[in-house]
PDB file of C-alpha atoms in Angstrom:
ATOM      1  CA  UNK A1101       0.000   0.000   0.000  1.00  0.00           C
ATOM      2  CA  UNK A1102       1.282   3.156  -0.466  1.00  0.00           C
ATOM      3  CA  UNK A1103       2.216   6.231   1.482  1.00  0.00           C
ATOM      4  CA  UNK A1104       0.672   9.392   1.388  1.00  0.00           C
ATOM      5  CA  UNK A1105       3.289  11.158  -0.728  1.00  0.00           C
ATOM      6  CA  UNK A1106       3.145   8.323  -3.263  1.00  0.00           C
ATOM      7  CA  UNK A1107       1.039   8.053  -6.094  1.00  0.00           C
ATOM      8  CA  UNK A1108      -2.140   5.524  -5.816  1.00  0.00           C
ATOM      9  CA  UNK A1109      -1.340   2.130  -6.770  1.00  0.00           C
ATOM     10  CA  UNK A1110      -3.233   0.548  -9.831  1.00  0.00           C
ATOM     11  CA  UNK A1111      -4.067  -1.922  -6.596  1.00  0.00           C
ATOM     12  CA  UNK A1112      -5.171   1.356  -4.524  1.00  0.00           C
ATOM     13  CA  UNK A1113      -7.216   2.479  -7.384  1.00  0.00           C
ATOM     14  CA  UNK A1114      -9.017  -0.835  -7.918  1.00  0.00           C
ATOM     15  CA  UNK A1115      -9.927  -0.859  -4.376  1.00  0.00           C
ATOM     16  CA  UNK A1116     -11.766   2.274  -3.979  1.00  0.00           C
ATOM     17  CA  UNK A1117     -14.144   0.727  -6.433  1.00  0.00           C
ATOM     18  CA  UNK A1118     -14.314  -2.385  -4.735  1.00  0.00           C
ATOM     19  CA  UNK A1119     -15.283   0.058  -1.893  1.00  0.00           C
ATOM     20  CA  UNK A1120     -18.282   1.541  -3.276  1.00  0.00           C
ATOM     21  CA  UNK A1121     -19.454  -1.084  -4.995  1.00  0.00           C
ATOM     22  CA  UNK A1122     -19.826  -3.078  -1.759  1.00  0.00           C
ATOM     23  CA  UNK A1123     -21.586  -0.349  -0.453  1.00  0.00           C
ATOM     24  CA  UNK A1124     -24.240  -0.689  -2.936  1.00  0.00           C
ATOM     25  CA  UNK A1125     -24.875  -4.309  -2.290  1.00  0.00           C
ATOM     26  CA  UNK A1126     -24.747  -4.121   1.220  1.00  0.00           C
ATOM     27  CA  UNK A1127     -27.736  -1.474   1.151  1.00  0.00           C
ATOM     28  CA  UNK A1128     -29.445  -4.132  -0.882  1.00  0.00           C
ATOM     29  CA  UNK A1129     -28.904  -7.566   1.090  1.00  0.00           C
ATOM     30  CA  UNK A1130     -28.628  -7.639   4.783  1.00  0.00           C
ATOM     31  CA  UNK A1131     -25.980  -9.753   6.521  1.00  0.00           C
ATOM     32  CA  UNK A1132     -29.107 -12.016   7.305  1.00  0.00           C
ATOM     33  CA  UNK A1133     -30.141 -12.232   3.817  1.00  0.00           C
ATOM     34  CA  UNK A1134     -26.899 -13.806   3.270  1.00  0.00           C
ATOM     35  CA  UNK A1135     -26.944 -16.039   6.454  1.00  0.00           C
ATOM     36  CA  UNK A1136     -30.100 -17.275   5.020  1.00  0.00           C
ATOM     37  CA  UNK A1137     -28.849 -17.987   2.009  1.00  0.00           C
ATOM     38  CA  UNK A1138     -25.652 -19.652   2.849  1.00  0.00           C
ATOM     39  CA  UNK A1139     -28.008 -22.190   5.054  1.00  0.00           C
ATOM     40  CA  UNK A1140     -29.425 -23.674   2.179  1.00  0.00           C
ATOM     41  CA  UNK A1141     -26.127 -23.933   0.404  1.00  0.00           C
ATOM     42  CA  UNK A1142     -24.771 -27.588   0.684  1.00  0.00           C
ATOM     43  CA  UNK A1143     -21.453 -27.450   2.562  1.00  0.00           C
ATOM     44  CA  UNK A1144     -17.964 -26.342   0.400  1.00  0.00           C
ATOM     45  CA  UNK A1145     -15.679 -28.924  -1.049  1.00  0.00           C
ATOM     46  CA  UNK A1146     -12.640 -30.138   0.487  1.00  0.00           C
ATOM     47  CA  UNK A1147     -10.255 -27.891  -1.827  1.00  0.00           C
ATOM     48  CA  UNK A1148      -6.778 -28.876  -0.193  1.00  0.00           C
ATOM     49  CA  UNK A1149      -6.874 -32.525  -0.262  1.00  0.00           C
ATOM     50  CA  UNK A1150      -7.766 -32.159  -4.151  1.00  0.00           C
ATOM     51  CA  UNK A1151      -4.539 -29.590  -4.902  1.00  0.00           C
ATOM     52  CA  UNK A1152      -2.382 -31.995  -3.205  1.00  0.00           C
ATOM     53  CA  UNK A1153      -3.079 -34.822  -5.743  1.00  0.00           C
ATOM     54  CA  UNK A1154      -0.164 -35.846  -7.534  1.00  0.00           C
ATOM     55  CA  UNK A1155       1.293 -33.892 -10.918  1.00  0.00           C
ATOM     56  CA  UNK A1156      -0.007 -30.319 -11.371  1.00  0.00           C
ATOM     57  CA  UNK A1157      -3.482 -29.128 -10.229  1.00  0.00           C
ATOM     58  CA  UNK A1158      -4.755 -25.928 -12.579  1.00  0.00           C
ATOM     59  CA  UNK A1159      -7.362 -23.678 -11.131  1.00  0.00           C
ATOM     60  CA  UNK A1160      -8.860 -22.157 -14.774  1.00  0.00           C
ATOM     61  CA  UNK A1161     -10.546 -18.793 -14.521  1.00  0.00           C
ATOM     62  CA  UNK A1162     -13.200 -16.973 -15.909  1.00  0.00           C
ATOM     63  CA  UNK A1163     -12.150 -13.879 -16.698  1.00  0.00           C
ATOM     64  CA  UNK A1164     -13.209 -11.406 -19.332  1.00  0.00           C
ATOM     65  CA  UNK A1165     -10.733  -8.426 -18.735  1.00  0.00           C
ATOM     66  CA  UNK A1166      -8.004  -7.088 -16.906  1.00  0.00           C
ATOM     67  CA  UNK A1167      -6.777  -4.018 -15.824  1.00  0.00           C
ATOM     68  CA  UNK A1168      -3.174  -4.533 -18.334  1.00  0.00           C
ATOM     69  CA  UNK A1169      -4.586  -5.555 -20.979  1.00  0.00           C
ATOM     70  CA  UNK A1170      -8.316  -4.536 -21.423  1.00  0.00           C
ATOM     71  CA  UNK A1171     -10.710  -6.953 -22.950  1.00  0.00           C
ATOM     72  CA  UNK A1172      -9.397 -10.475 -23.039  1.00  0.00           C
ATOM     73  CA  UNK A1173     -12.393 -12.303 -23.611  1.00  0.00           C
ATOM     74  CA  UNK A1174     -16.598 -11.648 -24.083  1.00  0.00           C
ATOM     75  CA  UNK A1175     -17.447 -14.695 -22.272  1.00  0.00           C
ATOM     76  CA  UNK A1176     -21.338 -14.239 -23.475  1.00  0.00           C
ATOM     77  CA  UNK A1177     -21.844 -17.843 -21.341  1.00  0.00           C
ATOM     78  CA  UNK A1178     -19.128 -18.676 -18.164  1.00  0.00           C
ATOM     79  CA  UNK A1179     -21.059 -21.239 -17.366  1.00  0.00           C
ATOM     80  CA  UNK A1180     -20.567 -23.137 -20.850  1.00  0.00           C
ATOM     81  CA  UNK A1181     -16.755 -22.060 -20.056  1.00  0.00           C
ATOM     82  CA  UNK A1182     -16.605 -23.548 -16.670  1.00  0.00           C
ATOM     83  CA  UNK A1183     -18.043 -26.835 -18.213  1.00  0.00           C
ATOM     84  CA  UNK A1184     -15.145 -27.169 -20.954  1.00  0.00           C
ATOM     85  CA  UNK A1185     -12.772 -26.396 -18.132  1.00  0.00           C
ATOM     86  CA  UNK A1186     -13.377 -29.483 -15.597  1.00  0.00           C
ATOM     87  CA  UNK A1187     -13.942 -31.581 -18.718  1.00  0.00           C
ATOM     88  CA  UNK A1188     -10.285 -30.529 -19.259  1.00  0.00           C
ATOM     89  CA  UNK A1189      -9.261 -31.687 -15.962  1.00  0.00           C
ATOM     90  CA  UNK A1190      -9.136 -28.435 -13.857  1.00  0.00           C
ATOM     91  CA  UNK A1191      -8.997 -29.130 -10.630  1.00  0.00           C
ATOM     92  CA  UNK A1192     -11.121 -26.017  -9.452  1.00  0.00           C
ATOM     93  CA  UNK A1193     -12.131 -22.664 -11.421  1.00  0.00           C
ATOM     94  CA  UNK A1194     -11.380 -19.259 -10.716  1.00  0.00           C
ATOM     95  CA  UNK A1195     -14.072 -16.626 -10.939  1.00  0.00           C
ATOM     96  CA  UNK A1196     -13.440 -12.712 -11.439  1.00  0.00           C
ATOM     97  CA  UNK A1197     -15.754 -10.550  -9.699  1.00  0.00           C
ATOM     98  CA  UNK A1198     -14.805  -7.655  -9.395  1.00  0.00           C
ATOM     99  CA  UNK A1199     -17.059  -5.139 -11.921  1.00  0.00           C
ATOM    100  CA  UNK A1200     -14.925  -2.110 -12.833  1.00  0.00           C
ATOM    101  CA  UNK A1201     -11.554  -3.657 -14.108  1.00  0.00           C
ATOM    102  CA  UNK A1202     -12.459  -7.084 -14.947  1.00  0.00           C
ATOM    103  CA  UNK A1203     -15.813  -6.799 -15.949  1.00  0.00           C
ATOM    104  CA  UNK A1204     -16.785  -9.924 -13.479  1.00  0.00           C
ATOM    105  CA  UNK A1205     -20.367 -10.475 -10.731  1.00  0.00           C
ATOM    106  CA  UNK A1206     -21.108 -12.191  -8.440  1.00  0.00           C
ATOM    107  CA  UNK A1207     -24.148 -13.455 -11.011  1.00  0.00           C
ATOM    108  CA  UNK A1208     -20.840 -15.248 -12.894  1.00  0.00           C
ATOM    109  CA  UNK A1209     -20.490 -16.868 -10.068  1.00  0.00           C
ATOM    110  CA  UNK A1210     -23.633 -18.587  -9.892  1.00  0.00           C
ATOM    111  CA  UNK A1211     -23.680 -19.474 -13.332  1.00  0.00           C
ATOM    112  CA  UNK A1212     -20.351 -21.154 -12.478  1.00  0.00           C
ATOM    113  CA  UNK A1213     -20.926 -22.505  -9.601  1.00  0.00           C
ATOM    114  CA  UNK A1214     -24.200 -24.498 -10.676  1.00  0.00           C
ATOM    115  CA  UNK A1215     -22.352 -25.703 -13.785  1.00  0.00           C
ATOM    116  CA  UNK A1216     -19.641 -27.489 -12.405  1.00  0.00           C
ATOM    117  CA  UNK A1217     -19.021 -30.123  -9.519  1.00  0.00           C
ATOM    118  CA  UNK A1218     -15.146 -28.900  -8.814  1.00  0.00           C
ATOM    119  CA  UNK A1219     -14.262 -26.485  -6.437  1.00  0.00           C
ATOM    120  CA  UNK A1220     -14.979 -22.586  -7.120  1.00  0.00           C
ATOM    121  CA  UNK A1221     -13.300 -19.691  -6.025  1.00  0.00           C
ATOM    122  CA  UNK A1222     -14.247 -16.214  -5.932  1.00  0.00           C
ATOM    123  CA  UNK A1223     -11.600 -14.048  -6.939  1.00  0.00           C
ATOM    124  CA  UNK A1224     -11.796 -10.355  -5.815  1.00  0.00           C
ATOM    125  CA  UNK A1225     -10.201  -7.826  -3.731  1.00  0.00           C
ATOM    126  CA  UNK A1226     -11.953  -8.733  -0.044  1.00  0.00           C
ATOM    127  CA  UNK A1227     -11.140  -5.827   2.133  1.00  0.00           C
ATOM    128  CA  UNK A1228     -14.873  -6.742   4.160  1.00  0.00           C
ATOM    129  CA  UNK A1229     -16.267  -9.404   6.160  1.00  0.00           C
ATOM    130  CA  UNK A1230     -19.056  -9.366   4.188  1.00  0.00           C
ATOM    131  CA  UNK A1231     -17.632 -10.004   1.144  1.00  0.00           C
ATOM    132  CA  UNK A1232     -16.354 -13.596   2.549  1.00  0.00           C
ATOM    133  CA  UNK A1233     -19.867 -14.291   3.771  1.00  0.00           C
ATOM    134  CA  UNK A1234     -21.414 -12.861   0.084  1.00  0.00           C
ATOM    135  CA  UNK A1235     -18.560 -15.573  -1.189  1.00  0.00           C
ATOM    136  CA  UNK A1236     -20.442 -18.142   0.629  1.00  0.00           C
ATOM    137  CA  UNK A1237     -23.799 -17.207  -0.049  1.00  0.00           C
ATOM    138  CA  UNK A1238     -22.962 -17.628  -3.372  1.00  0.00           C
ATOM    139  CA  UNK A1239     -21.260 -21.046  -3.791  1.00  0.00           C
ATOM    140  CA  UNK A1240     -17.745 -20.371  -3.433  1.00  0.00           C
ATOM    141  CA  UNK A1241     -15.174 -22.786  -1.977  1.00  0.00           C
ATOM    142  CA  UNK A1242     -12.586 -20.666  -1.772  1.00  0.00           C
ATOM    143  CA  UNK A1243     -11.878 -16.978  -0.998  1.00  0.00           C
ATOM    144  CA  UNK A1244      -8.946 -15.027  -2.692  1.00  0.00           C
ATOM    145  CA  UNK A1245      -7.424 -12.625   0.260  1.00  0.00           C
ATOM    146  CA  UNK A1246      -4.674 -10.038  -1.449  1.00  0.00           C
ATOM    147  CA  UNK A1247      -2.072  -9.547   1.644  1.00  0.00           C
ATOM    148  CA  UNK A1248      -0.973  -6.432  -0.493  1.00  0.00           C
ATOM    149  CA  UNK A1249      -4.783  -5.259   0.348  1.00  0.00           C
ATOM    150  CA  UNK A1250      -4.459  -5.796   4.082  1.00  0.00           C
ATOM    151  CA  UNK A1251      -3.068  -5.038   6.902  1.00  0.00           C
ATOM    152  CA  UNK A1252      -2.209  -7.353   9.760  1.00  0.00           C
ATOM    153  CA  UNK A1253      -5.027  -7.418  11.474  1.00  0.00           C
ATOM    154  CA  UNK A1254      -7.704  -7.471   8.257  1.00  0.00           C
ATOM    155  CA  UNK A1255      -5.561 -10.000   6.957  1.00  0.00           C
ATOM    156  CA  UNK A1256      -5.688 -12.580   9.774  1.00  0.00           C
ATOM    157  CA  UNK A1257      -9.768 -12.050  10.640  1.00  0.00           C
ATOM    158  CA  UNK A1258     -10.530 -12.413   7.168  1.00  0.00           C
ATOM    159  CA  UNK A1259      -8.686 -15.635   7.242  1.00  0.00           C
ATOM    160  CA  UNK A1260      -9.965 -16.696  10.119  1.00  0.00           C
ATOM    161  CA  UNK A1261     -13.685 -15.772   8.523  1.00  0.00           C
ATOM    162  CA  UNK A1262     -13.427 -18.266   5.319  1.00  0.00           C
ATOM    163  CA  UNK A1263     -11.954 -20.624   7.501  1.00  0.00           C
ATOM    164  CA  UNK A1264     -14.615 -20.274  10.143  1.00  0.00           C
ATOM    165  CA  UNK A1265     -17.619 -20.513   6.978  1.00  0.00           C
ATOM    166  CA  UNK A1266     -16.056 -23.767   5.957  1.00  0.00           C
ATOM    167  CA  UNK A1267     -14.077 -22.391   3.108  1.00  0.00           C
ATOM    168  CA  UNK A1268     -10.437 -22.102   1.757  1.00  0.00           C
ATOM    169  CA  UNK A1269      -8.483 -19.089   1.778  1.00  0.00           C
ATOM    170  CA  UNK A1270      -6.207 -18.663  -0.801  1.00  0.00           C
ATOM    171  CA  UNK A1271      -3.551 -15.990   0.392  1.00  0.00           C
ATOM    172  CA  UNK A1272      -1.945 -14.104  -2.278  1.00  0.00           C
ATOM    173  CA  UNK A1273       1.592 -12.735  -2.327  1.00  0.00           C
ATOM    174  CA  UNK A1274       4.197 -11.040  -4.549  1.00  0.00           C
ATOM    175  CA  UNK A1275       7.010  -9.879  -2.483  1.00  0.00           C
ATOM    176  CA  UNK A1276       9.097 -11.576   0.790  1.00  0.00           C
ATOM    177  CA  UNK A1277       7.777  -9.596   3.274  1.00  0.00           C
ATOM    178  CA  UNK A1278       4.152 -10.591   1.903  1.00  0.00           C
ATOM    179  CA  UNK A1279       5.148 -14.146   1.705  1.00  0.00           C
ATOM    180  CA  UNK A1280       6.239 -14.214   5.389  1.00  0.00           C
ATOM    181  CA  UNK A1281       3.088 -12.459   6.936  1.00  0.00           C
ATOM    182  CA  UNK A1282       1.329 -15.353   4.487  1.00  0.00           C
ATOM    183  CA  UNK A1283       3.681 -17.975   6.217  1.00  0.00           C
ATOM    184  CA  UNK A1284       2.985 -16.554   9.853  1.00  0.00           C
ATOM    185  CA  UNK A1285      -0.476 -16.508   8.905  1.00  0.00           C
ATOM    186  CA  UNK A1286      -0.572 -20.480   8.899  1.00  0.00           C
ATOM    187  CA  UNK A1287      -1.956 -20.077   5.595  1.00  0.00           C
ATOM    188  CA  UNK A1288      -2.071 -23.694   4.111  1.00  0.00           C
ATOM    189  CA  UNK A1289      -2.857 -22.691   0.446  1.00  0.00           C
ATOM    190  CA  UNK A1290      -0.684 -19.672  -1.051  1.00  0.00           C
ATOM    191  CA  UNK A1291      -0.390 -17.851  -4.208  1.00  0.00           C
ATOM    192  CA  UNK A1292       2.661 -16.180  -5.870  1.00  0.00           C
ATOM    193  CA  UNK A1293       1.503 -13.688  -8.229  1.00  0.00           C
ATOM    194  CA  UNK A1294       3.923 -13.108 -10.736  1.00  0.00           C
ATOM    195  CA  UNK A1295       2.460  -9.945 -12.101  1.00  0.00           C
ATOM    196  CA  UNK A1296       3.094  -6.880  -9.296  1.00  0.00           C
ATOM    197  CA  UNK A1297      -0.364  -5.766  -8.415  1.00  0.00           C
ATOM    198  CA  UNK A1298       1.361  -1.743  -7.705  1.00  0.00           C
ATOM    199  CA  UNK A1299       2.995  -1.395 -11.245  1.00  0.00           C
ATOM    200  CA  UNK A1300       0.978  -4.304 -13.047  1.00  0.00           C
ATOM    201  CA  UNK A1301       4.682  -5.941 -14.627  1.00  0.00           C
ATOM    202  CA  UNK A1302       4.545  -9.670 -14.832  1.00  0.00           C
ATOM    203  CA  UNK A1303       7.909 -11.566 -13.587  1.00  0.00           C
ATOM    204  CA  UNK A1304       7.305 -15.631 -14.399  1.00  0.00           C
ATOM    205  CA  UNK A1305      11.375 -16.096 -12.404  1.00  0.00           C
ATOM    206  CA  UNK A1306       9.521 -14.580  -9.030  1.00  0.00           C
ATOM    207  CA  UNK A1307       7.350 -17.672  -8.184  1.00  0.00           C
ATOM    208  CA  UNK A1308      10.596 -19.362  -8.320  1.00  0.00           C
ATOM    209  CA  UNK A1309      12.437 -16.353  -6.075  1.00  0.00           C
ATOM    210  CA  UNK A1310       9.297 -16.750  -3.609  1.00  0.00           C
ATOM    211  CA  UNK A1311       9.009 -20.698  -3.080  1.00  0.00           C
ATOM    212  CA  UNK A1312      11.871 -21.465  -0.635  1.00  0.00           C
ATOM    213  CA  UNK A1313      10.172 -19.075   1.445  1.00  0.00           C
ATOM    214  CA  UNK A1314       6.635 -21.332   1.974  1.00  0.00           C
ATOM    215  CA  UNK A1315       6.913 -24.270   4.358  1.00  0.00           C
ATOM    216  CA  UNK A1316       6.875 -26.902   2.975  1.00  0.00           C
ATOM    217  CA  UNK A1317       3.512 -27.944   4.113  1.00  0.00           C
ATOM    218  CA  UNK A1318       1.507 -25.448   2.251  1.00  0.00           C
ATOM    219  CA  UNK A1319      -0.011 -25.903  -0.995  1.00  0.00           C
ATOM    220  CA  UNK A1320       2.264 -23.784  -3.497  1.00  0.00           C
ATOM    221  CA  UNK A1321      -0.051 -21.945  -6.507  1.00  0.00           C
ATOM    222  CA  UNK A1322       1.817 -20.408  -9.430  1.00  0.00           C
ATOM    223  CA  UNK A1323      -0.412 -17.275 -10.910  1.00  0.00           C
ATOM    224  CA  UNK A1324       0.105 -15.053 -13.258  1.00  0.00           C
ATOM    225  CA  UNK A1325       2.033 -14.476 -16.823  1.00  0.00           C
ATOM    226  CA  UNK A1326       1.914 -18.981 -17.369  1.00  0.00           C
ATOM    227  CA  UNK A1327       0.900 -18.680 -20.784  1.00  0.00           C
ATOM    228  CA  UNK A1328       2.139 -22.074 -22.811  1.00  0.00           C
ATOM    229  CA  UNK A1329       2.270 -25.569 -21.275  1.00  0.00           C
ATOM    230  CA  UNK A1330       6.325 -24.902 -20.678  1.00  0.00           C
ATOM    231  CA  UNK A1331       5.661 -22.315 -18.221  1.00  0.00           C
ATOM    232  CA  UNK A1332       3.531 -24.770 -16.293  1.00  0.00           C
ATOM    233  CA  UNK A1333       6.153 -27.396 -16.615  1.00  0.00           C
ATOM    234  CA  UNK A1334       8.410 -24.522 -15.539  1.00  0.00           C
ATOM    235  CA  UNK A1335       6.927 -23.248 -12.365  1.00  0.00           C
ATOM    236  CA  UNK A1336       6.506 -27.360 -11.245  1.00  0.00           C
ATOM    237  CA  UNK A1337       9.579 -28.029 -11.330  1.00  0.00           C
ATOM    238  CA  UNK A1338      10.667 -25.067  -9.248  1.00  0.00           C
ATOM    239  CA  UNK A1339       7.796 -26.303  -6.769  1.00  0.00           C
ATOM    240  CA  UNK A1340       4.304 -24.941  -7.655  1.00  0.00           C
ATOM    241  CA  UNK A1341       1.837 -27.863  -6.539  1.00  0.00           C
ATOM    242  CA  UNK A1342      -0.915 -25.665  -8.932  1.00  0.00           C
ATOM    243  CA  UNK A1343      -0.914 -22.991 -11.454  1.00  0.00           C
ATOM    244  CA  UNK A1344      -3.767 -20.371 -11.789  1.00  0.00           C
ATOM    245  CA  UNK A1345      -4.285 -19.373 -15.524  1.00  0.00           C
ATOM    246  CA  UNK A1346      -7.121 -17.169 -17.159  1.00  0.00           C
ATOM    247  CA  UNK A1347      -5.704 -14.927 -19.946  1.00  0.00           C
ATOM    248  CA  UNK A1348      -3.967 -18.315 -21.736  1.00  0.00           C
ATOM    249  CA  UNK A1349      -6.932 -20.099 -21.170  1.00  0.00           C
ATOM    250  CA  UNK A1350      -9.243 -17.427 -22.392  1.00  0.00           C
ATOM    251  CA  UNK A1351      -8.413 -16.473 -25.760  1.00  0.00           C
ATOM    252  CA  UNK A1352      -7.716 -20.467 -26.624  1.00  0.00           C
ATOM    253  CA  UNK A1353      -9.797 -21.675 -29.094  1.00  0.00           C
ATOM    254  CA  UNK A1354     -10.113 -25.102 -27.394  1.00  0.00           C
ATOM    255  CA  UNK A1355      -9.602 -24.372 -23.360  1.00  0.00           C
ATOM    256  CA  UNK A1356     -10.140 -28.416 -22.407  1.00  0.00           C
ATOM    257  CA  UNK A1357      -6.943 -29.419 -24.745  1.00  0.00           C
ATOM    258  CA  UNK A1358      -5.226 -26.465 -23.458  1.00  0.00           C
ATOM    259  CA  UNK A1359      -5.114 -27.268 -19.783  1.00  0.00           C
ATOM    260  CA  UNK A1360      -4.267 -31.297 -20.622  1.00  0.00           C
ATOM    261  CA  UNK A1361      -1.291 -29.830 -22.155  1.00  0.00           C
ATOM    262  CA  UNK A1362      -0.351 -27.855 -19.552  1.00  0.00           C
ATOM    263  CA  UNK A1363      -1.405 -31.256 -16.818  1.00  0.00           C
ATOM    264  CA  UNK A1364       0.940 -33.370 -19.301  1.00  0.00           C
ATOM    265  CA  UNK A1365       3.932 -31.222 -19.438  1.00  0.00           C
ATOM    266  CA  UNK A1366       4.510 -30.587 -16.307  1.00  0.00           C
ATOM    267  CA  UNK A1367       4.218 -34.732 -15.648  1.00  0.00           C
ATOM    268  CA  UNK A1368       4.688 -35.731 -11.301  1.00  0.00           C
ATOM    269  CA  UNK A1369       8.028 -33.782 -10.567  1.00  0.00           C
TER     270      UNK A1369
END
């Protein structure tokens, strides 16, 4: 996050929205709305025990746009996009939905989530306890939490939150420092963005700068700038237990052949 005398971060920037936004829907459905509705969800999916299968897992998103590079994809029908995904063997599926910059709901969600039988998580920026019970209420199995987005304090109740509603958090980091308030966390499930969320460069070498710095026990996720079956073969071998990929996955013609590739290259380490 930045100081005062700096100049707002694209992440900064994308969070005000996320802001307002939230405000909206909050003034709309009640924290008891969503209890409600999160009582007649059936229970989340055991995501760890599924990323921890032999080989590469892939988490696929659905994602129609992106603050570096505009409008990747229409997606008219995520549902129909979800479907080719597990048929390709993805081992969960990624869901933007965040409005402004990626052009993602929480109505994408749903569409997903009653499409497919694999694990779903809803990717956003969660800066709010009630975004991780909105995460619930709609179907997700796991919650993205940005530790570039949060302090100390946000970072470990909103952990404790998606843990507490039965989900998985998956704890995002691109630097050291982030990667050991992830570690001291106890998360069990931890990203390494390769694209810097402040500047918006991708790096594919910092997954590989990152990994020695995750105990051993945690699931290890590769995201960001994997783009051909040899940068999934890549990141493996340097550790990642999973790779999350949307923009490759996207604009392929044929998504399900795309992620068997990307399963196949990187073999069982």
């Amino acid at each position: 996050m930045s100081g005062s005398h700096m100049e707002a971060t694209v992440l900064d920037q994308i969070i005000v929205g996320v802001r307002a936004d939230l405000a909206e829907r909050k003034a709309v459905h009640s924290l008891a709305d969503l209890e409600a509705r999160i009582a007649t969800r059936q229970a989340p999916l055991d995501v760890l025990t599924r990323l921890r299968t032999p080989g590469l897992s892939v988490i696929s998103e659905v994602k129609r746009s992106s603050p570096s590079k505009g409008a990747l994809a229409t997606i008219e029908d995520p549902a129909a996009l979800a479907t080719r995904y597990e048929l390709g063997g993805a081992h969960a599926i990624s869901v933007l939905t965040e409005k402004h910059r990626f052009n993602g709901s929480l109505a994408d969600l749903d569409a997903v989530r009653a499409a497919v039988q694999i694990p779903v998580l809803r990717k956003d920026f969660v800066v709010d306890d009630y975004q991780v019970w909105e995460a619930r209420a709609h179907g997700a199995d796991l919650v993205l939490l940005i530790v570039a987005a949060l302090d100390d304090a946000d970072l470990q109740r909103l952990h404790q939150l998606v843990l507490d509603l039965g989900m998985t958090p998956l704890v995002e980091v691109h630097t050291p420092d982030e990667t050991r308030r992830a570690v001291d966390l106890g998360a069990r499930l931890i990203g390494v963005n390769n694209r810097n969320l402040k500047t918006l460069d991708v790096d594919l070498a910092q997954f590989g700068r990152l990994v020695d710095l995750i105990d051993n026990d945690a699931v290890k996720v590769a995201e960001s700038g994997i783009l051909t079956p040899d940068d999934a073969a890549l990141v493996h071998r340097q550790g990642a237990d999973v790779v999350l990929v949307g923009e490759a996955l996207v604009r392929h013609g044929d998504p399900t052949s795309a992620i068997r590739a990307m399963v196949e290259a990187a073999g069982t380490r």
